[in-house]
Amino acid sequence: MFSGLTAAWLHGLDVEPRDRIEVTVPKQLGVTTRSGMVVRRSALSRRDVVEREGLLVTSMSRTLLDLSCRLTLTEAVVVADMALHAKLVKLEALSAFTGKWGAKALRQVVRHAEPASESPMEARLRMLLVLAGLPRPEAQVEIRDRWLRVIGRPDLYYRDERLGIEYDGGSHRDALVDDNRRQNRLLDAGVRLLRFTAGDIYNRPDSVIALVRAQVGCVHTTAPRRRRTHESVHTTATS
């Protein structure tokens, strides 16, 4: 059956399979690694295998168990976030793996996973901050005005500091006017914003960490807010 990132892709997740297809076979099966293919041997139970598009693949839970041992913690969390957000697996199911190879690594992934996360880069930005020792920000918190109208939903949010953090990808360029209006509404409500791009996360991570660290814990000293706002965590899956 297909496994690893190949299985994650077959489950519909936005991952890029490696150059070589990955499959898992029973330990006793005499199959060797071939060109373009990585063959792994493992004892799989029936619940570890499902069918997708007529192909046998490892279940989402088993796939995440395997990837937790083969990817960095950040990249494993990225895949877990996507699976949880798409409701392909539940946190309880991931926590059920005990006494198996990789269970310890998976527990670390579960501890950092966030079902509300809506993009891989948002997850990478969150993990960059957490692994730097900063408090874990909330994800996708709806900010409402005093009439309970939603005025914004930052990707990441530090509630006490009223600090929103946004990842700006390609869609930001396509919706620049709407994003600017939303930012103005949030700033008017007393919510500060920091915005980062993929270049910041990959090429200037120390700068990202320093900017957020400088803001987290700071006392907001501007004039009193003219509007009362309300915050709530938004967890509705997007299409």
mmCIF file of C-alpha atoms in Angstrom:
data_model
loop_
_atom_site.group_PDB
_atom_site.id
_atom_site.type_symbol
_atom_site.label_atom_id
_atom_site.label_comp_id
_atom_site.label_asym_id
_atom_site.label_seq_id
_atom_site.Cartn_x
_atom_site.Cartn_y
_atom_site.Cartn_z
ATOM 1 C CA MET A 1 0.000 0.000 0.000
ATOM 2 C CA PHE A 2 1.076 3.608 -0.572
ATOM 3 C CA SER A 3 2.422 5.400 2.500
ATOM 4 C CA GLY A 4 4.234 8.519 3.705
ATOM 5 C CA LEU A 5 3.880 11.712 1.678
ATOM 6 C CA THR A 6 2.541 9.657 -1.239
ATOM 7 C CA ALA A 7 -0.356 8.547 0.987
ATOM 8 C CA ALA A 8 -0.891 12.103 2.261
ATOM 9 C CA TRP A 9 -1.187 13.306 -1.340
ATOM 10 C CA LEU A 10 -3.641 10.517 -2.179
ATOM 11 C CA HIS A 11 -5.715 11.594 0.831
ATOM 12 C CA GLY A 12 -6.038 14.981 -0.876
ATOM 13 C CA LEU A 13 -3.611 17.028 1.207
ATOM 14 C CA ASP A 14 -1.633 19.863 -0.360
ATOM 15 C CA VAL A 15 1.764 18.181 -0.128
ATOM 16 C CA GLU A 16 4.403 17.505 -2.726
ATOM 17 C CA PRO A 17 5.319 13.811 -2.894
ATOM 18 C CA ARG A 18 9.024 13.098 -3.003
ATOM 19 C CA ASP A 19 10.721 12.166 -6.265
ATOM 20 C CA ARG A 20 10.219 8.527 -5.390
ATOM 21 C CA ILE A 21 6.851 6.936 -4.621
ATOM 22 C CA GLU A 22 6.687 5.464 -1.145
ATOM 23 C CA VAL A 23 5.053 2.112 -0.423
ATOM 24 C CA THR A 24 4.868 -0.094 2.652
ATOM 25 C CA VAL A 25 4.805 -3.877 2.434
ATOM 26 C CA PRO A 26 4.504 -6.644 5.061
ATOM 27 C CA LYS A 27 7.840 -7.580 6.609
ATOM 28 C CA GLN A 28 7.785 -11.060 5.144
ATOM 29 C CA LEU A 29 7.053 -9.963 1.570
ATOM 30 C CA GLY A 30 10.056 -10.290 -0.749
ATOM 31 C CA VAL A 31 9.830 -6.909 -2.490
ATOM 32 C CA THR A 32 12.950 -4.826 -2.998
ATOM 33 C CA THR A 33 13.367 -1.110 -3.586
ATOM 34 C CA ARG A 34 13.150 -0.213 -7.248
ATOM 35 C CA SER A 35 13.963 2.835 -9.310
ATOM 36 C CA GLY A 36 11.537 5.636 -8.438
ATOM 37 C CA MET A 37 10.200 3.779 -5.413
ATOM 38 C CA VAL A 38 10.976 3.581 -1.693
ATOM 39 C CA VAL A 39 9.872 0.314 -0.113
ATOM 40 C CA ARG A 40 9.365 0.234 3.642
ATOM 41 C CA ARG A 41 8.553 -2.876 5.659
ATOM 42 C CA SER A 42 6.123 -2.761 8.532
ATOM 43 C CA ALA A 43 3.411 -4.794 10.205
ATOM 44 C CA LEU A 44 0.139 -2.999 9.503
ATOM 45 C CA SER A 45 -3.233 -3.797 11.026
ATOM 46 C CA ARG A 46 -6.426 -3.675 9.002
ATOM 47 C CA ARG A 47 -7.358 -0.315 10.489
ATOM 48 C CA ASP A 48 -4.035 1.080 9.242
ATOM 49 C CA VAL A 49 -5.075 0.600 5.610
ATOM 50 C CA VAL A 50 -7.880 2.287 3.638
ATOM 51 C CA GLU A 51 -8.807 2.601 -0.031
ATOM 52 C CA ARG A 52 -8.544 5.834 -1.995
ATOM 53 C CA GLU A 53 -9.408 6.006 -5.691
ATOM 54 C CA GLY A 54 -9.139 2.233 -5.906
ATOM 55 C CA LEU A 55 -5.674 2.226 -4.330
ATOM 56 C CA LEU A 56 -4.611 0.871 -0.952
ATOM 57 C CA VAL A 57 -3.058 3.588 1.214
ATOM 58 C CA THR A 58 -2.171 3.913 4.863
ATOM 59 C CA SER A 59 -4.934 5.528 6.917
ATOM 60 C CA MET A 60 -4.587 9.202 7.759
ATOM 61 C CA SER A 61 -3.713 8.350 11.354
ATOM 62 C CA ARG A 62 -1.063 5.841 10.315
ATOM 63 C CA THR A 63 0.289 8.232 7.687
ATOM 64 C CA LEU A 64 0.788 10.933 10.307
ATOM 65 C CA LEU A 65 2.425 8.414 12.635
ATOM 66 C CA ASP A 66 4.945 7.551 9.921
ATOM 67 C CA LEU A 67 5.572 11.154 8.880
ATOM 68 C CA SER A 68 6.133 12.255 12.482
ATOM 69 C CA CYS A 69 9.307 10.160 12.446
ATOM 70 C CA ARG A 70 10.507 11.122 8.975
ATOM 71 C CA LEU A 71 9.853 14.857 8.781
ATOM 72 C CA THR A 72 10.993 17.713 10.965
ATOM 73 C CA LEU A 73 8.583 18.599 13.767
ATOM 74 C CA THR A 74 7.443 21.703 11.888
ATOM 75 C CA GLU A 75 6.731 19.896 8.629
ATOM 76 C CA ALA A 76 4.955 17.047 10.433
ATOM 77 C CA VAL A 77 2.752 19.619 12.191
ATOM 78 C CA VAL A 78 2.014 21.269 8.835
ATOM 79 C CA VAL A 79 0.668 17.965 7.474
ATOM 80 C CA ALA A 80 -1.251 17.260 10.700
ATOM 81 C CA ASP A 81 -2.860 20.717 10.590
ATOM 82 C CA MET A 82 -4.049 20.109 7.034
ATOM 83 C CA ALA A 83 -5.496 16.701 7.917
ATOM 84 C CA LEU A 84 -7.266 18.036 11.014
ATOM 85 C CA HIS A 85 -8.630 21.100 9.226
ATOM 86 C CA ALA A 86 -9.970 18.915 6.403
ATOM 87 C CA LYS A 87 -11.526 16.647 9.070
ATOM 88 C CA LEU A 88 -9.716 13.611 7.725
ATOM 89 C CA VAL A 89 -8.664 12.665 11.242
ATOM 90 C CA LYS A 90 -9.409 13.640 14.837
ATOM 91 C CA LEU A 91 -6.959 14.501 17.576
ATOM 92 C CA GLU A 92 -8.353 11.665 19.698
ATOM 93 C CA ALA A 93 -7.461 9.165 16.996
ATOM 94 C CA LEU A 94 -3.896 10.445 16.862
ATOM 95 C CA SER A 95 -3.581 10.256 20.632
ATOM 96 C CA ALA A 96 -4.640 6.608 20.544
ATOM 97 C CA PHE A 97 -1.287 5.419 19.206
ATOM 98 C CA THR A 98 0.666 4.090 22.169
ATOM 99 C CA GLY A 99 3.488 1.602 22.381
ATOM 100 C CA LYS A 100 4.179 1.796 18.649
ATOM 101 C CA TRP A 101 7.293 2.914 16.858
ATOM 102 C CA GLY A 102 6.927 6.649 16.322
ATOM 103 C CA ALA A 103 4.260 7.200 18.986
ATOM 104 C CA LYS A 104 6.503 9.554 20.980
ATOM 105 C CA ALA A 105 7.190 11.706 17.926
ATOM 106 C CA LEU A 106 3.483 11.750 17.067
ATOM 107 C CA ARG A 107 2.620 12.950 20.581
ATOM 108 C CA GLN A 108 4.902 15.927 19.996
ATOM 109 C CA VAL A 109 3.103 16.676 16.740
ATOM 110 C CA VAL A 110 -0.315 16.386 18.416
ATOM 111 C CA ARG A 111 0.799 18.808 21.136
ATOM 112 C CA HIS A 112 1.546 21.468 18.515
ATOM 113 C CA ALA A 113 -1.225 20.682 16.006
ATOM 114 C CA GLU A 114 -3.935 23.272 15.325
ATOM 115 C CA PRO A 115 -7.192 22.246 13.581
ATOM 116 C CA ALA A 116 -8.119 25.892 12.945
ATOM 117 C CA SER A 117 -4.982 26.540 10.887
ATOM 118 C CA GLU A 118 -5.920 27.342 7.300
ATOM 119 C CA SER A 119 -2.644 27.169 5.369
ATOM 120 C CA PRO A 120 0.733 25.422 5.489
ATOM 121 C CA MET A 121 2.624 28.722 5.696
ATOM 122 C CA GLU A 122 0.443 29.899 8.565
ATOM 123 C CA ALA A 123 1.399 26.692 10.391
ATOM 124 C CA ARG A 124 5.091 27.237 9.623
ATOM 125 C CA LEU A 125 4.883 30.793 10.948
ATOM 126 C CA ARG A 126 3.197 29.584 14.146
ATOM 127 C CA MET A 127 5.805 26.870 14.673
ATOM 128 C CA LEU A 128 8.643 29.336 14.037
ATOM 129 C CA LEU A 129 7.381 31.439 16.950
ATOM 130 C CA VAL A 130 6.655 28.513 19.266
ATOM 131 C CA LEU A 131 10.005 26.809 18.711
ATOM 132 C CA ALA A 132 11.691 30.145 19.434
ATOM 133 C CA GLY A 133 10.173 30.030 22.915
ATOM 134 C CA LEU A 134 7.358 32.522 22.345
ATOM 135 C CA PRO A 135 3.851 31.789 23.676
ATOM 136 C CA ARG A 136 1.662 29.872 21.270
ATOM 137 C CA PRO A 137 -0.684 32.265 19.456
ATOM 138 C CA GLU A 138 -4.313 31.436 18.825
ATOM 139 C CA ALA A 139 -5.353 30.701 15.255
ATOM 140 C CA GLN A 140 -8.137 32.312 13.246
ATOM 141 C CA VAL A 141 -9.715 34.395 16.009
ATOM 142 C CA GLU A 142 -12.710 36.429 14.870
ATOM 143 C CA ILE A 143 -12.522 40.054 15.993
ATOM 144 C CA ARG A 144 -15.932 41.699 16.323
ATOM 145 C CA ASP A 145 -16.980 45.280 16.966
ATOM 146 C CA ARG A 146 -19.464 46.319 19.651
ATOM 147 C CA TRP A 147 -22.320 45.453 17.310
ATOM 148 C CA LEU A 148 -20.829 41.925 17.034
ATOM 149 C CA ARG A 149 -19.960 42.412 13.388
ATOM 150 C CA VAL A 150 -16.819 40.569 12.282
ATOM 151 C CA ILE A 151 -14.187 43.142 11.366
ATOM 152 C CA GLY A 152 -11.268 40.764 10.870
ATOM 153 C CA ARG A 153 -9.800 37.336 11.520
ATOM 154 C CA PRO A 154 -6.002 37.387 11.870
ATOM 155 C CA ASP A 155 -4.142 34.198 11.030
ATOM 156 C CA LEU A 156 -2.508 34.264 14.468
ATOM 157 C CA TYR A 157 -3.494 36.272 17.507
ATOM 158 C CA TYR A 158 -2.078 37.163 20.919
ATOM 159 C CA ARG A 159 -5.205 38.029 22.854
ATOM 160 C CA ASP A 160 -3.690 39.790 25.875
ATOM 161 C CA GLU A 161 -1.424 41.932 23.715
ATOM 162 C CA ARG A 162 -4.137 42.500 21.077
ATOM 163 C CA LEU A 163 -1.554 41.599 18.458
ATOM 164 C CA GLY A 164 -2.551 40.036 15.152
ATOM 165 C CA ILE A 165 -0.047 38.287 12.895
ATOM 166 C CA GLU A 166 -0.751 37.634 9.224
ATOM 167 C CA TYR A 167 0.916 35.551 6.556
ATOM 168 C CA ASP A 168 0.755 37.325 3.203
ATOM 169 C CA GLY A 169 0.824 34.890 0.310
ATOM 170 C CA GLY A 170 -0.198 35.193 -3.312
ATOM 171 C CA SER A 171 -3.863 35.682 -2.407
ATOM 172 C CA HIS A 172 -2.960 38.869 -0.504
ATOM 173 C CA ARG A 173 -1.750 40.485 -3.728
ATOM 174 C CA ASP A 174 -5.039 39.572 -5.409
ATOM 175 C CA ALA A 175 -7.137 40.993 -2.549
ATOM 176 C CA LEU A 176 -4.968 43.929 -1.548
ATOM 177 C CA VAL A 177 -7.793 46.492 -1.355
ATOM 178 C CA ASP A 178 -10.017 44.309 0.832
ATOM 179 C CA ASP A 179 -7.067 43.346 3.047
ATOM 180 C CA ASN A 180 -6.112 46.996 3.536
ATOM 181 C CA ARG A 181 -9.659 47.902 4.541
ATOM 182 C CA ARG A 182 -9.766 45.004 6.987
ATOM 183 C CA GLN A 183 -6.428 46.077 8.442
ATOM 184 C CA ASN A 184 -7.699 49.622 8.915
ATOM 185 C CA ARG A 185 -10.758 48.346 10.791
ATOM 186 C CA LEU A 186 -8.595 46.239 13.083
ATOM 187 C CA LEU A 187 -6.175 49.083 13.758
ATOM 188 C CA ASP A 188 -9.099 51.384 14.511
ATOM 189 C CA ALA A 189 -10.318 48.806 17.050
ATOM 190 C CA GLY A 190 -6.941 48.772 18.797
ATOM 191 C CA VAL A 191 -5.570 45.560 17.280
ATOM 192 C CA ARG A 192 -1.976 45.870 16.099
ATOM 193 C CA LEU A 193 -0.852 43.841 13.095
ATOM 194 C CA LEU A 194 2.413 42.352 11.902
ATOM 195 C CA ARG A 195 2.550 40.925 8.387
ATOM 196 C CA PHE A 196 5.093 38.430 7.062
ATOM 197 C CA THR A 197 5.781 36.715 3.750
ATOM 198 C CA ALA A 198 7.346 33.396 2.798
ATOM 199 C CA GLY A 199 10.630 35.241 2.249
ATOM 200 C CA ASP A 200 10.538 36.454 5.857
ATOM 201 C CA ILE A 201 9.826 32.980 7.237
ATOM 202 C CA TYR A 202 12.427 31.163 5.167
ATOM 203 C CA ASN A 203 15.152 33.789 4.741
ATOM 204 C CA ARG A 204 14.788 36.098 7.767
ATOM 205 C CA PRO A 205 13.374 33.977 10.587
ATOM 206 C CA ASP A 206 15.426 35.767 13.261
ATOM 207 C CA SER A 207 13.895 39.077 12.211
ATOM 208 C CA VAL A 208 10.372 37.625 12.414
ATOM 209 C CA ILE A 209 11.044 36.261 15.897
ATOM 210 C CA ALA A 210 12.594 39.522 17.097
ATOM 211 C CA LEU A 211 9.692 41.643 15.834
ATOM 212 C CA VAL A 212 7.071 39.439 17.486
ATOM 213 C CA ARG A 213 9.082 39.116 20.706
ATOM 214 C CA ALA A 214 9.322 42.905 20.908
ATOM 215 C CA GLN A 215 5.541 43.173 20.771
ATOM 216 C CA VAL A 216 4.445 40.261 22.939
ATOM 217 C CA GLY A 217 4.106 41.414 26.520
ATOM 218 C CA CYS A 218 4.269 45.089 25.621
ATOM 219 C CA VAL A 219 1.693 47.319 27.282
ATOM 220 C CA HIS A 220 -0.595 48.968 24.756
ATOM 221 C CA THR A 221 -0.190 52.683 25.502
ATOM 222 C CA THR A 222 -2.139 54.359 22.716
ATOM 223 C CA ALA A 223 -5.296 56.364 23.321
ATOM 224 C CA PRO A 224 -8.290 54.433 24.702
ATOM 225 C CA ARG A 225 -10.132 52.468 22.064
ATOM 226 C CA ARG A 226 -13.266 54.116 20.786
ATOM 227 C CA ARG A 227 -14.961 50.798 20.121
ATOM 228 C CA ARG A 228 -15.378 47.718 22.219
ATOM 229 C CA THR A 229 -14.470 44.557 20.373
ATOM 230 C CA HIS A 230 -15.155 40.888 20.951
ATOM 231 C CA GLU A 231 -12.953 37.952 20.072
ATOM 232 C CA SER A 232 -13.941 34.394 19.358
ATOM 233 C CA VAL A 233 -12.049 31.453 17.921
ATOM 234 C CA HIS A 234 -13.260 30.574 14.452
ATOM 235 C CA THR A 235 -12.926 26.888 13.552
ATOM 236 C CA THR A 236 -15.264 26.471 10.603
ATOM 237 C CA ALA A 237 -13.483 24.593 7.796
ATOM 238 C CA THR A 238 -13.119 26.401 4.533
ATOM 239 C CA SER A 239 -13.853 24.823 1.196
#
